[in-house]
Every structure is written in C-alpha cells, then in structure tokens.
Short mmCIF file of C-alpha atoms and ligand atoms in Angstrom, two decimals:
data_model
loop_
_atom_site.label_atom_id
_atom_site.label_comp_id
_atom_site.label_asym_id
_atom_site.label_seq_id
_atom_site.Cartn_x
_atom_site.Cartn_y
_atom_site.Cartn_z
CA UNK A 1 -17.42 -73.67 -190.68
CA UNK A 2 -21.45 -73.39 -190.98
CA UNK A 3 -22.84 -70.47 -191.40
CA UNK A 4 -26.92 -70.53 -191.05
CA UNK A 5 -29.66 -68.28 -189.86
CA UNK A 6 -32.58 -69.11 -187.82
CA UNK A 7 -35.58 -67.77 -189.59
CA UNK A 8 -38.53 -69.24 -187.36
CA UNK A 9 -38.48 -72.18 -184.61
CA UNK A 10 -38.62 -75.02 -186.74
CA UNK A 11 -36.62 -73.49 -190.13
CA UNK A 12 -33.69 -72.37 -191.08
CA UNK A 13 -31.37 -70.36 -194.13
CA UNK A 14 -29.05 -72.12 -194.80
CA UNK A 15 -27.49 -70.60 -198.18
CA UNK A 16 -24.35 -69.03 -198.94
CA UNK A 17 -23.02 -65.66 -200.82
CA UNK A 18 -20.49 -65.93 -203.70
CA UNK A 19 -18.81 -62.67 -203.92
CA UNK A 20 -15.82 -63.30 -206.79
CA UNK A 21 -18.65 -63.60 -209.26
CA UNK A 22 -18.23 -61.16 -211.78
CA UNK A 23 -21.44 -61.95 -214.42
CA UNK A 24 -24.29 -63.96 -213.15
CA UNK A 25 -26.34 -65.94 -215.76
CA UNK A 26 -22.73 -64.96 -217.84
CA UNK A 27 -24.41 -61.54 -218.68
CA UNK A 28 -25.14 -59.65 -215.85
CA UNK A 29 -22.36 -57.51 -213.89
CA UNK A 30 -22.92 -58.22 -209.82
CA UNK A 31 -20.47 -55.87 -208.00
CA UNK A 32 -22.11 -56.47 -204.97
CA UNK A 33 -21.87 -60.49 -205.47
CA UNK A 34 -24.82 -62.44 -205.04
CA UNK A 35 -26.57 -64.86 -202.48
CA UNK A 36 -28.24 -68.27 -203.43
CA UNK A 37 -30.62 -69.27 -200.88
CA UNK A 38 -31.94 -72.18 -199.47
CA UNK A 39 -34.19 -73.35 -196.58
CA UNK A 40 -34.06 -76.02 -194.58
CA UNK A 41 -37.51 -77.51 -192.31
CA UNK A 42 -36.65 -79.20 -189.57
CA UNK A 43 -39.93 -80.60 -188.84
CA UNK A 44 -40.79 -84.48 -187.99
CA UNK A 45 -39.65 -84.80 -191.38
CA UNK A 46 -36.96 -82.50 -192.51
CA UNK A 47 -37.22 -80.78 -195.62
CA UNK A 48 -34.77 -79.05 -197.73
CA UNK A 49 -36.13 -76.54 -200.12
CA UNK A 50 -33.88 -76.47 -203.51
CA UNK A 51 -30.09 -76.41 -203.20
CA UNK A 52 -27.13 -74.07 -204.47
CA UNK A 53 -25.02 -72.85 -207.31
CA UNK A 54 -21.79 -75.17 -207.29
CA UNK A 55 -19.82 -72.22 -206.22
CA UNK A 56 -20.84 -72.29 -202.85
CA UNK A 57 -20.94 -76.36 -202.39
CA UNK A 58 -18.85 -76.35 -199.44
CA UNK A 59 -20.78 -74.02 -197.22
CA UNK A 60 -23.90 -75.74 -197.97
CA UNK A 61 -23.38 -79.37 -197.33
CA UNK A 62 -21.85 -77.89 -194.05
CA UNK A 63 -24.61 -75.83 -193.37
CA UNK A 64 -27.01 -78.51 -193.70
CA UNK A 65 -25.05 -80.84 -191.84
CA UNK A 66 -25.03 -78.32 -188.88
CA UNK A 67 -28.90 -78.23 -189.17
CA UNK A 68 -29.69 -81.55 -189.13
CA UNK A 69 -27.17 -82.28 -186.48
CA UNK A 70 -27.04 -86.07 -186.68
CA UNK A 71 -30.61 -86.44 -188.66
CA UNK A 72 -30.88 -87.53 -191.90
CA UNK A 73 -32.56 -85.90 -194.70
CA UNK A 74 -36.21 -87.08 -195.61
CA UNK A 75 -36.85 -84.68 -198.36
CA UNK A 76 -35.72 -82.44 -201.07
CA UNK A 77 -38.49 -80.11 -202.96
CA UNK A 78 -37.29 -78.14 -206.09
CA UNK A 79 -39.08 -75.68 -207.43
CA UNK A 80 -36.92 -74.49 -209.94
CA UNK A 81 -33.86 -75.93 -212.36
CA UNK A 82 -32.09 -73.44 -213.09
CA UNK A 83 -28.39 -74.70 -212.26
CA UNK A 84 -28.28 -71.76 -209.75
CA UNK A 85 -30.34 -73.85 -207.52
CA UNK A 86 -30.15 -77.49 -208.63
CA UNK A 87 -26.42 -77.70 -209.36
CA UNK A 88 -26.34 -79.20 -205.75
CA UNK A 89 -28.57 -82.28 -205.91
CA UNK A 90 -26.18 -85.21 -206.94
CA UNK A 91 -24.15 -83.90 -204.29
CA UNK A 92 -27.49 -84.48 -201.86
CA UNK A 93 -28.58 -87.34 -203.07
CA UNK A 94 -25.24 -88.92 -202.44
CA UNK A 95 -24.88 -87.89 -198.86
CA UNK A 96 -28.57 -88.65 -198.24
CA UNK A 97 -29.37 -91.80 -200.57
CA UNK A 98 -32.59 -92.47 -199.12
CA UNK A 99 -33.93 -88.79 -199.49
CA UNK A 100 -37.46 -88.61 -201.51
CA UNK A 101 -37.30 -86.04 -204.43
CA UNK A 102 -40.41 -83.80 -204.18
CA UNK A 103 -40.80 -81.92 -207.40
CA UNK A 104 -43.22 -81.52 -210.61
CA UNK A 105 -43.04 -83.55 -213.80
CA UNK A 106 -41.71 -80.98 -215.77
CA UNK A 107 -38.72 -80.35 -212.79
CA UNK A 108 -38.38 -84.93 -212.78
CA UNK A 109 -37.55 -84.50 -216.46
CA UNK A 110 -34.94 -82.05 -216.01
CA UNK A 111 -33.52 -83.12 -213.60
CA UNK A 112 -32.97 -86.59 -215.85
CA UNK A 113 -31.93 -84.26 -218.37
CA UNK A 114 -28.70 -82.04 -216.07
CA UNK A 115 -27.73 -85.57 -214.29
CA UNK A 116 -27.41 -88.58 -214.18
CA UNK A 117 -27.53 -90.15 -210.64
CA UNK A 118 -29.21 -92.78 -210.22
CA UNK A 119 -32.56 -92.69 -207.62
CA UNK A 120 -35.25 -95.37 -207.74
CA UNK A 121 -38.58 -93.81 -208.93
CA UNK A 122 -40.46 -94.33 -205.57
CA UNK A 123 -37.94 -91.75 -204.10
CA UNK A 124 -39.49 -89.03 -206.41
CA UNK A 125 -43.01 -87.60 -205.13
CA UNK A 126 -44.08 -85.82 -208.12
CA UNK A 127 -46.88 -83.13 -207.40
CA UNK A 128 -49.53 -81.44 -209.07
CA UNK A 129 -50.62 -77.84 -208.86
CA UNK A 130 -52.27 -77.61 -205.42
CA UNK A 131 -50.91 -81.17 -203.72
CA UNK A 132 -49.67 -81.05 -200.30
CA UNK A 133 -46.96 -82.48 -198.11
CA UNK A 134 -47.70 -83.02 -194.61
CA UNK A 135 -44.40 -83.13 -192.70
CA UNK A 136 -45.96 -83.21 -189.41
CA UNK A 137 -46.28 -80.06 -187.72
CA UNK A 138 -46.35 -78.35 -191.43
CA UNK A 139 -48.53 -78.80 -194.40
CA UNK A 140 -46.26 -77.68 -197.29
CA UNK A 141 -48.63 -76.59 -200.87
CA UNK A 142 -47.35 -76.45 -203.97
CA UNK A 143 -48.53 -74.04 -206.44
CA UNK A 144 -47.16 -73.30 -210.02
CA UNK A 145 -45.90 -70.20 -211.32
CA UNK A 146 -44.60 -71.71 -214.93
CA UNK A 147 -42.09 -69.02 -216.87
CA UNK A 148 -41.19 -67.00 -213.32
CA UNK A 149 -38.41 -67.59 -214.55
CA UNK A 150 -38.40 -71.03 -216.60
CA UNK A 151 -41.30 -73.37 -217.21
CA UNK A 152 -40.65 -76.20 -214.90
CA UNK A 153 -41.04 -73.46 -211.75
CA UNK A 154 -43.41 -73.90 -208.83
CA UNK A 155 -43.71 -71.45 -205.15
CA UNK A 156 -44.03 -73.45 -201.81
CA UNK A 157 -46.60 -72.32 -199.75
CA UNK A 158 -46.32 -73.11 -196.08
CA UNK A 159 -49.71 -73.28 -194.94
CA UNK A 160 -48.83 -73.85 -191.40
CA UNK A 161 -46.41 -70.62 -190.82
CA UNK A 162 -47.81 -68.61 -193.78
CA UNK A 163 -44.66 -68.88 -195.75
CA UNK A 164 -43.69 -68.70 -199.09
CA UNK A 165 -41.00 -70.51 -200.79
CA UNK A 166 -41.07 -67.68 -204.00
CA UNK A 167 -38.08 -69.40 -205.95
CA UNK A 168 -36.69 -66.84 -208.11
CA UNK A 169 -39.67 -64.52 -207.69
CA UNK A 170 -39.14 -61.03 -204.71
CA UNK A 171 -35.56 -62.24 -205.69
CA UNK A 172 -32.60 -59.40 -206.22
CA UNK A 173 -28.83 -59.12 -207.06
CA UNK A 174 -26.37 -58.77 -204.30
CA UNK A 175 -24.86 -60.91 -201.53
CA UNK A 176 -26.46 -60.83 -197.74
CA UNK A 177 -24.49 -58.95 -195.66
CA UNK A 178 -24.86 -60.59 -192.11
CA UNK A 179 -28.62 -59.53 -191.57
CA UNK A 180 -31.00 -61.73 -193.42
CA UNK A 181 -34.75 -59.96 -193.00
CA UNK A 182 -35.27 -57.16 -195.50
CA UNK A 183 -36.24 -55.09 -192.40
CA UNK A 184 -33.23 -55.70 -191.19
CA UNK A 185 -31.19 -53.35 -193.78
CA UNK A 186 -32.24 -49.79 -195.47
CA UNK A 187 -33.52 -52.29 -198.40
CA UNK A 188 -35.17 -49.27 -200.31
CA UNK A 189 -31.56 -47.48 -200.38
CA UNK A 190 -29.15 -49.92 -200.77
CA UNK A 191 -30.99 -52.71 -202.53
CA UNK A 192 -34.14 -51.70 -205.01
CA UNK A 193 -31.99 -50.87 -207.85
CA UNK A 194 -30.75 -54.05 -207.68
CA UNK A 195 -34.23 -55.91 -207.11
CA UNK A 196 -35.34 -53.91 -209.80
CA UNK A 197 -32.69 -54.57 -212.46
CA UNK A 198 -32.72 -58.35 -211.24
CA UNK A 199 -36.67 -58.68 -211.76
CA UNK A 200 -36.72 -56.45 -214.79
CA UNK A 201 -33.64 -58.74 -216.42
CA UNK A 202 -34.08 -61.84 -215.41
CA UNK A 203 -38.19 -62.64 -215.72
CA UNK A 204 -38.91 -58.59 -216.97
CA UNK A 205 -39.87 -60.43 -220.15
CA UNK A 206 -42.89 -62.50 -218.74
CA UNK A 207 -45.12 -59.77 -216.98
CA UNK A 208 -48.15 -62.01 -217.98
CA UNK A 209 -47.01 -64.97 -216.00
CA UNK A 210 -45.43 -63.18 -212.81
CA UNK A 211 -49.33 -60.80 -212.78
CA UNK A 212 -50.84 -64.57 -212.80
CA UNK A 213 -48.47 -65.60 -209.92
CA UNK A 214 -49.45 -62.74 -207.81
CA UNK A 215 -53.05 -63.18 -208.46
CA UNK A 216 -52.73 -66.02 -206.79
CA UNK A 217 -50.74 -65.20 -204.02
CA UNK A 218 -52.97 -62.51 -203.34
CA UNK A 219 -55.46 -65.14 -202.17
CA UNK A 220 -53.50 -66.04 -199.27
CA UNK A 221 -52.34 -65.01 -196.52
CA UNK A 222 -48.25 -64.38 -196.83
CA UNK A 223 -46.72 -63.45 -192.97
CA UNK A 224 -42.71 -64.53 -195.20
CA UNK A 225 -41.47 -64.43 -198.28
CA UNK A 226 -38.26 -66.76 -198.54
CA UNK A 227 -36.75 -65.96 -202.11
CA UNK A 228 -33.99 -67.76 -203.85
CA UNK A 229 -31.72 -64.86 -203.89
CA UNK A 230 -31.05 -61.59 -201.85
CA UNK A 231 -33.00 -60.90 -198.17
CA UNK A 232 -35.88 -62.72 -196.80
CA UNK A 233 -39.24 -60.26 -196.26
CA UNK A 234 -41.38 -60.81 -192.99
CA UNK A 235 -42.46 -57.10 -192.79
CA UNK A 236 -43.64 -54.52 -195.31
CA UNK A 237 -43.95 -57.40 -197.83
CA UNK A 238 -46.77 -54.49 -199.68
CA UNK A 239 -44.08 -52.53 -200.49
CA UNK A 240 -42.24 -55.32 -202.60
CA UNK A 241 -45.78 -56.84 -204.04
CA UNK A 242 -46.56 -53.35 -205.37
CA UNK A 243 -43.26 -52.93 -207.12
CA UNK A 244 -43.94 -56.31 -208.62
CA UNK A 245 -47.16 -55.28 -209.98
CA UNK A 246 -46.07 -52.74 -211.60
CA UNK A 247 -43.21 -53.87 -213.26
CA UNK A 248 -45.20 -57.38 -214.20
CA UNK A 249 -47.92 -54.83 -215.69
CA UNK A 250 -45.13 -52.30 -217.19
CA UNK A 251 -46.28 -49.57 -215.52
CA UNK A 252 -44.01 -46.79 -214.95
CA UNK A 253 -43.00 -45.99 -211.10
CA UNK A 254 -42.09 -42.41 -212.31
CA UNK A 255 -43.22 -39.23 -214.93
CA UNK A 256 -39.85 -38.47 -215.90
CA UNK A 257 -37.15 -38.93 -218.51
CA UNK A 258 -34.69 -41.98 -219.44
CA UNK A 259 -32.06 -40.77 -221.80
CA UNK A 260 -29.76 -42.84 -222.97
CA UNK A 261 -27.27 -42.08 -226.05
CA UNK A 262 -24.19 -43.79 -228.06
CA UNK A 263 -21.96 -40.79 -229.47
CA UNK A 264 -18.72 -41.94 -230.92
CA UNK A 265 -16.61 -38.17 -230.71
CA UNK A 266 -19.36 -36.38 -228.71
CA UNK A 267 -21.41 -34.96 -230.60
CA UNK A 268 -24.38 -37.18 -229.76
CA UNK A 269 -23.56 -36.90 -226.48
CA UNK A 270 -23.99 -32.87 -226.51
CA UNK A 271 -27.61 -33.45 -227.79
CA UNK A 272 -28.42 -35.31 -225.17
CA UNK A 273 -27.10 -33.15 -222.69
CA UNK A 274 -28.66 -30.11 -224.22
CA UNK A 275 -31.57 -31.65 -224.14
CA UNK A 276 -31.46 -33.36 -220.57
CA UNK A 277 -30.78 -29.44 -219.47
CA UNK A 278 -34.24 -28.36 -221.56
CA UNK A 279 -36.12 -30.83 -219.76
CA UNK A 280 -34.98 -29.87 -216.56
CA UNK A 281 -35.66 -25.93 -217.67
CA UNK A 282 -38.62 -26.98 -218.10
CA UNK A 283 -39.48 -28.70 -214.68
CA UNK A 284 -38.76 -32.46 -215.43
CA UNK A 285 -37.29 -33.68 -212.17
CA UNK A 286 -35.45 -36.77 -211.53
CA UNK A 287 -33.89 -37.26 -214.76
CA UNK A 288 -31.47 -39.88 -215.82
CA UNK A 289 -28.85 -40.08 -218.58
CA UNK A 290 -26.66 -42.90 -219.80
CA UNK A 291 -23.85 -43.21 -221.59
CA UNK A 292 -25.00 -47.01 -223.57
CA UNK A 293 -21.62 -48.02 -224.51
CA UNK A 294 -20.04 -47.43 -220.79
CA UNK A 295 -23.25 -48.54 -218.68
CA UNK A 296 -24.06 -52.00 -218.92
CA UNK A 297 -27.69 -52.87 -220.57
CA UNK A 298 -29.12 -54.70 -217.98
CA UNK A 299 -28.81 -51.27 -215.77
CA UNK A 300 -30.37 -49.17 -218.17
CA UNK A 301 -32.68 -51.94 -218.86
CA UNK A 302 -33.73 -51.86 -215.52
CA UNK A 303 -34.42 -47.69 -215.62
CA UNK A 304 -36.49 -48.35 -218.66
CA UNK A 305 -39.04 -50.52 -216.30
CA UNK A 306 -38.65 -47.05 -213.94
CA UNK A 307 -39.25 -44.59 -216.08
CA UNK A 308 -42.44 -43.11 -218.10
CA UNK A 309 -40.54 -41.75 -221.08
CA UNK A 310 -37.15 -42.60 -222.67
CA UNK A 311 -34.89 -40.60 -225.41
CA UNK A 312 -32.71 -42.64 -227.54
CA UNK A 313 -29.97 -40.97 -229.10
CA UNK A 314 -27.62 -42.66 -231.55
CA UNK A 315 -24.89 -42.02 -233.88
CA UNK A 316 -25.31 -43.96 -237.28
CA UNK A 317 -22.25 -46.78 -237.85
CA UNK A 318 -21.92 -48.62 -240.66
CA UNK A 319 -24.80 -47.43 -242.03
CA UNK A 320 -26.88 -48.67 -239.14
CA UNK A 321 -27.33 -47.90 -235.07
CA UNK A 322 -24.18 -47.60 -233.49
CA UNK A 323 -23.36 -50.93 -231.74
CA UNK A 324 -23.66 -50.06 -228.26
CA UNK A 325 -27.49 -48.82 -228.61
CA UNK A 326 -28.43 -51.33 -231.01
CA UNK A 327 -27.11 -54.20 -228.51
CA UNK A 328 -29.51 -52.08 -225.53
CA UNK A 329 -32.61 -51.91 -228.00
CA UNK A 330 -32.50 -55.69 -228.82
CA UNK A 331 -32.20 -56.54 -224.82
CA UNK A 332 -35.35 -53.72 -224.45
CA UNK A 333 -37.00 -55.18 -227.05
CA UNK A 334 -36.31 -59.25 -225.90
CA UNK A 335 -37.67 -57.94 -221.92
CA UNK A 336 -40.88 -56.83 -223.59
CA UNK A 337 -40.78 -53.30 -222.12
CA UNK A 338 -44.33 -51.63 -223.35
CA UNK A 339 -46.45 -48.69 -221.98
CA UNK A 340 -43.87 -46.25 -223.08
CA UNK A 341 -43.35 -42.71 -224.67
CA UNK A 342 -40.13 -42.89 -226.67
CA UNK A 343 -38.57 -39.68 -228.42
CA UNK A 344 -35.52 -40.47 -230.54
CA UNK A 345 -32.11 -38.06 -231.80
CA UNK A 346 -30.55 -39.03 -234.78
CA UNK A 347 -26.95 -38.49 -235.60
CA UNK A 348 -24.79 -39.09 -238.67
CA UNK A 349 -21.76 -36.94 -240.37
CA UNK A 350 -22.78 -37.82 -244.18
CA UNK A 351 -26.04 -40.22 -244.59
CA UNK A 352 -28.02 -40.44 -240.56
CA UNK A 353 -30.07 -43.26 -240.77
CA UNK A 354 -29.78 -44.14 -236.90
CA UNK A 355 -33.59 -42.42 -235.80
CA UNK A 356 -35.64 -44.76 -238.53
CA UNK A 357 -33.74 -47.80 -237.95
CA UNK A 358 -34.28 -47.37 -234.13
CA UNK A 359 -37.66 -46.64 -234.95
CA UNK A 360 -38.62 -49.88 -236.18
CA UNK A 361 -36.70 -51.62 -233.10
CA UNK A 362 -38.99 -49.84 -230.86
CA UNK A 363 -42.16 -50.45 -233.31
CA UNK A 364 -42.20 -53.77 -231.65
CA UNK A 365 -43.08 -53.16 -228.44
CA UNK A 366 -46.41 -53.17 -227.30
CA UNK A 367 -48.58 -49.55 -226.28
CA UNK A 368 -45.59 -47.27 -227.27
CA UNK A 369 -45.78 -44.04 -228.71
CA UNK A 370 -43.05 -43.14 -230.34
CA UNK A 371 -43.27 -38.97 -230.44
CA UNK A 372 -43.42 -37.28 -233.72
CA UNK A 373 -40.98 -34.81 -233.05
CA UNK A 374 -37.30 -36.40 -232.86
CA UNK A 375 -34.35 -34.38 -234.10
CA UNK A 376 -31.69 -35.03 -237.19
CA UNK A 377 -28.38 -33.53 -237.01
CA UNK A 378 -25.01 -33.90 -238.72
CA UNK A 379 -22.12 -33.99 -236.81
CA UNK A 380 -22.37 -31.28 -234.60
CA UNK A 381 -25.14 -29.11 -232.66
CA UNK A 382 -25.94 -25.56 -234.26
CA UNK A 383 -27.78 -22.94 -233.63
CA UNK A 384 -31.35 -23.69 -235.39
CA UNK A 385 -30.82 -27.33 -233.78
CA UNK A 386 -30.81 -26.14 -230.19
CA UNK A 387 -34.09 -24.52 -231.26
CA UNK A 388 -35.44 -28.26 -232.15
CA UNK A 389 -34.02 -29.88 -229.09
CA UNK A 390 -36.02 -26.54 -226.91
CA UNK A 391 -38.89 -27.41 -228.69
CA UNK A 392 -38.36 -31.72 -228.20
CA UNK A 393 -38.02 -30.72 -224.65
CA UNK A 394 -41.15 -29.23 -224.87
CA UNK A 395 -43.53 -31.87 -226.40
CA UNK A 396 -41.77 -33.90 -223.73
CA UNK A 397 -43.01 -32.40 -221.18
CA UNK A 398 -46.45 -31.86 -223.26
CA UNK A 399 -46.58 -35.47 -223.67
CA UNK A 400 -46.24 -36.30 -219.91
FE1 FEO B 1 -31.94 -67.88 -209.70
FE2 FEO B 1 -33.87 -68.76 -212.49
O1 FEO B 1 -32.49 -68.91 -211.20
#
C-alpha cells in the first residue's frame, strides 16, 4: 500500500523509513531507524529525484506508481551514488525503459561501475555545473557540491518553486514519523542530536567543501529544503543553515566541557568525575561526560563538534591508550575536528604512558591547544591529586 506525501501542487515525497536497521553505513547505531527520501515532479515531464536504499524497494516502486497514476516516467536525476540512494535504479530503469538518466559524468561512471543494466547513451543527459532542465512548468538547476558527502554529488535547485534538492546535505538520522515538514515536529528537541551526529559523522570531515556549498546557496533564494534523509524544512530553514556553518567551520555551539574517559576498574573514571564536579564548582554549566567504551563514537563524536573544550581521560593498556579511547581519537582525528581546547588525564598502575600517546593523536588536528596542565596518576586518586584535578578545573575555566 503507497504511502506518499504531498509537499507542493505539482511534487511529491515519496520515500520510505526502514526501522529494523540497526547500523547505517555498517557503523553507525540508528535506534530511531532512518528515512531515505525521494521526490517525485509531476510536471509535463515527470521527474524523479534519486531513488532508495534496497531495503525499502517495495514501498517505493509502489509509491511511485501511485504518483504517476498511469504516466510513465520521463526522468530520473541523481545527485548522489551512494547505494543509499541509487540501489534503486535497475529496478527503475526496468519498469520505465524509456526513462532519460539525468546525472553528472562523474555520477554516469558510477553508475557503470555499481550495475550493469543496459541503457542506450542518448537516455543519459549528462550535466554540467549550472545546466538546466526545463520540464515545463519547472526549470530544474544543477549545481555541484563535490565531497558533501562523495565526489560525484550535485544539489537540485528548483528555480521555479525555490527548492532545493540538498542530497545528503540538512540530512539527519532517524525515521519520519507521520509528519514530514521540520515545522511540523519539536525538531530542536527530538531531532538535533541526531542532525548533528549525522552531519558531524557522515561529511563532519569535509567542512571546506560543505562552507563552499553554502556559499553558494546563500546566493539564492531557498523557500524548501528537500534532503535525502530525515524531515523536509519550508520554515526556519536559518536555524538549520547556521548550525551548518558552524559545524562546516568547526566552531563550537557551546563554552563548556566534553569529558570523555576509558577506565578499566574505575579509577579513571573517579578522575573524571572529580573533575566534572570541579568544573561545575567552579561555574561550568552544561557539562557532558562519557563513558568511551559504553557510548558509541559517533555520539561522542558528534558532542566534540558541540563543545568548546574536551578532557580525555585514559587508562594505559598494553602499553598504549586503552582501546576504547584510542578507537574515539582515530574517528576524532579522521572527522577533522579543529578549533579546540583539549586537557588530557593520564592513568596507569606501573608505567602511564596513555596522556603523551594521546597527545600526539590530538597533535594532528588543526588550531588545537592542547592545555599544559593535564594530570598523571597511578591507580587510584589521592589526596595531593585532587589538589591537581582543583587546579585542572581551574585553568579550564581560565582557558574558556
Ligand atoms: Fe545518504 Fe551519502 O548517502
């Protein structure tokens, strides 16, 4: 049974949730499931824009079918290849042979390399940065945004209705629950997190190119954002394009403290919380603690992007960082996180070598400080080492 939404007069949603996904990508947790979006035009030409993960097949052919309600389908634009989107195109092409392929030369030769249907090259339209697509009523632009999140990717720009096609970009974790405009739900409650750790995880590493994507969207007018994942914006879109800006330009959206430890019998795990209570003694508000070998990376990942300053607290293993918070510095390191104070707590029952070694993990990212004042303990917390934690809570909170 279909299942579509009627965005404006003339298009329509017509994606589907998968909710029994437990990682997306294979990596990232999704407890909340997640939604892969598509839109179909139905203009004097209709126009699909990109398809679905393979999970979801079924809804979507009927979906479309509904849609199109005895029409056929004249074309297909993909802006991205990642299979979350394009796993569905043999499936189109075979119910709609004589559909025309609209996509970049980059997106033709991938799509050569995932399948191998066979379409004659005059059904491709292969476009260039700035081409357009008259469909009729609708003048459809094409503009690229190259590693937002892969290097084939292009944005739709609806120059008629003032629409963007965004493809992975104002994307977020988490299926739609019935409504499908942002404004819709309490989207800064129940769904920023998620945008957050989705942005920060899955393009957090290329700032650069998402900063020149917006610069260019900024040059237009944008009345709808239709991303390829989570709700569709048609109000308040400022509130979204700011949080983009600053986590493309790693700027922090708050002055407080990330701590985040891996203690194997507790004892790195009292440091931190002797510490986290210091801070807040000494009027840090808002702080946030993780446990790294319970919480998944990508969520504390995702906090790193939020916060101004971050602790890192580590028991040594095996004469190196213990493997939970060596595993979360390589995926801070590989999402390019920069702009950041870092303090760092050291643990180790005979030979702690845990603070340098996570010092030269965090030496890699760009405008850090790392603070001068860290703390080395053995085993346990004593008395003159509470007096070093009061006094790292302090240059903390000097340092802010
Ligand atoms: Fe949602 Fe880059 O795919």
């Amino acid at each position: 049974m279909y299942n579509t939404r009627k965005l404006t007069e003339d298009l329509f949603w017509v994606g589907a949730n998968d909710r029994k996904i437990a990682l997306f990508e294979s990596v990232y947790p999704v407890p909340t499931g997640v939604s892969y979006n598509s839109y179909l035009l139905m203009d004097e030409k209709t126009v699909l824009l990109d398809t679905v993960d393979k999970s979801v097949n079924h809804q979507f052919m009927e979906n479309i079918a509904h849609v199109l309600n005895g029409r056929t389908l004249d074309y297909m634009i993909i802006n991205h290849m990642e299979p979350d989107h394009c796993a569905e195109i043999p499936t189109i092409v075979a119910k709609y042979p004589n559909v025309k392929i609209v996509c970049n030369a980059k997106i033709q030769t991938m799509i050569k390399q995932f399948f191998d249907f066979d379409l004659d090259e005059n059904q491709y339209i292969i476009v260039k940065e700035g081409d357009t697509l008259n469909t009729g009523k609708h003048n459809l632009t094409f503009v690229f945004a190259p590693m937002v999140h892969w290097p084939e990717v292009m944005v739709t720009y609806d120059t008629t209705d003032k629409i963007l096609f965004s493809a992975d970009a104002f994307g977020a974790f988490g299926a739609i629950d019935g409504n499908i405009f942002a404004d819709e739900v309490d989207w800064e409650h129940r769904y920023m997190d998620e945008a957050r750790r989705y942005y920060t995880n899955i393009v957090g590493k290329y700032g650069a190119q998402v900063q020149a994507l917006l610069k260019k969207a900024s040059g237009i007018e944008i009345k709808m954002i239709c991303p390829l994942h989570g709700y569709v914006w048609r109000k308040n879109l400022e509130l979204f394009i700011d949080k983009y800006s600053k986590w493309s330009s790693y700027t922090p959206e708050i002055n407080s403290v990330l701590i985040t430890y891996a203690s194997v019998y507790g004892g790195t795990q009292n440091a931190a919380e002797i510490l986290a209570s210091k801070l807040a003694q000494n009027g840090v508000k808002d702080i946030k603690m993780y446990d790294a070998s319970v919480t998944h990376s990508s969520y504390i990942v995702s906090d790193a992007f939020k916060y101004s300053h971050i602790v890192v607290a580590s028991t040594t293993y095996n004469n190196g960082i213990f493997v939970s918070m060596e595993n979360l510095l390589h995926d801070i390191v590989a999402h390019n996180l920069q702009n950041r104070k870092f303090a760092i707590i050291e643990n180790g029952s005979w030979a702690p070598v845990s603070g340098k070694l996570i010092k030269e993990q965090l030496a890699k990212l760009k405008n850090t400080e790392i603070l001068e004042t860290g703390v080395s303990f053995k085993s346990a917390i004593k008395e003159n080492k509470e007096e070093e934690l009061e006094n790292l809570a302090k240059v903390i909170v000097a340092s802010m």
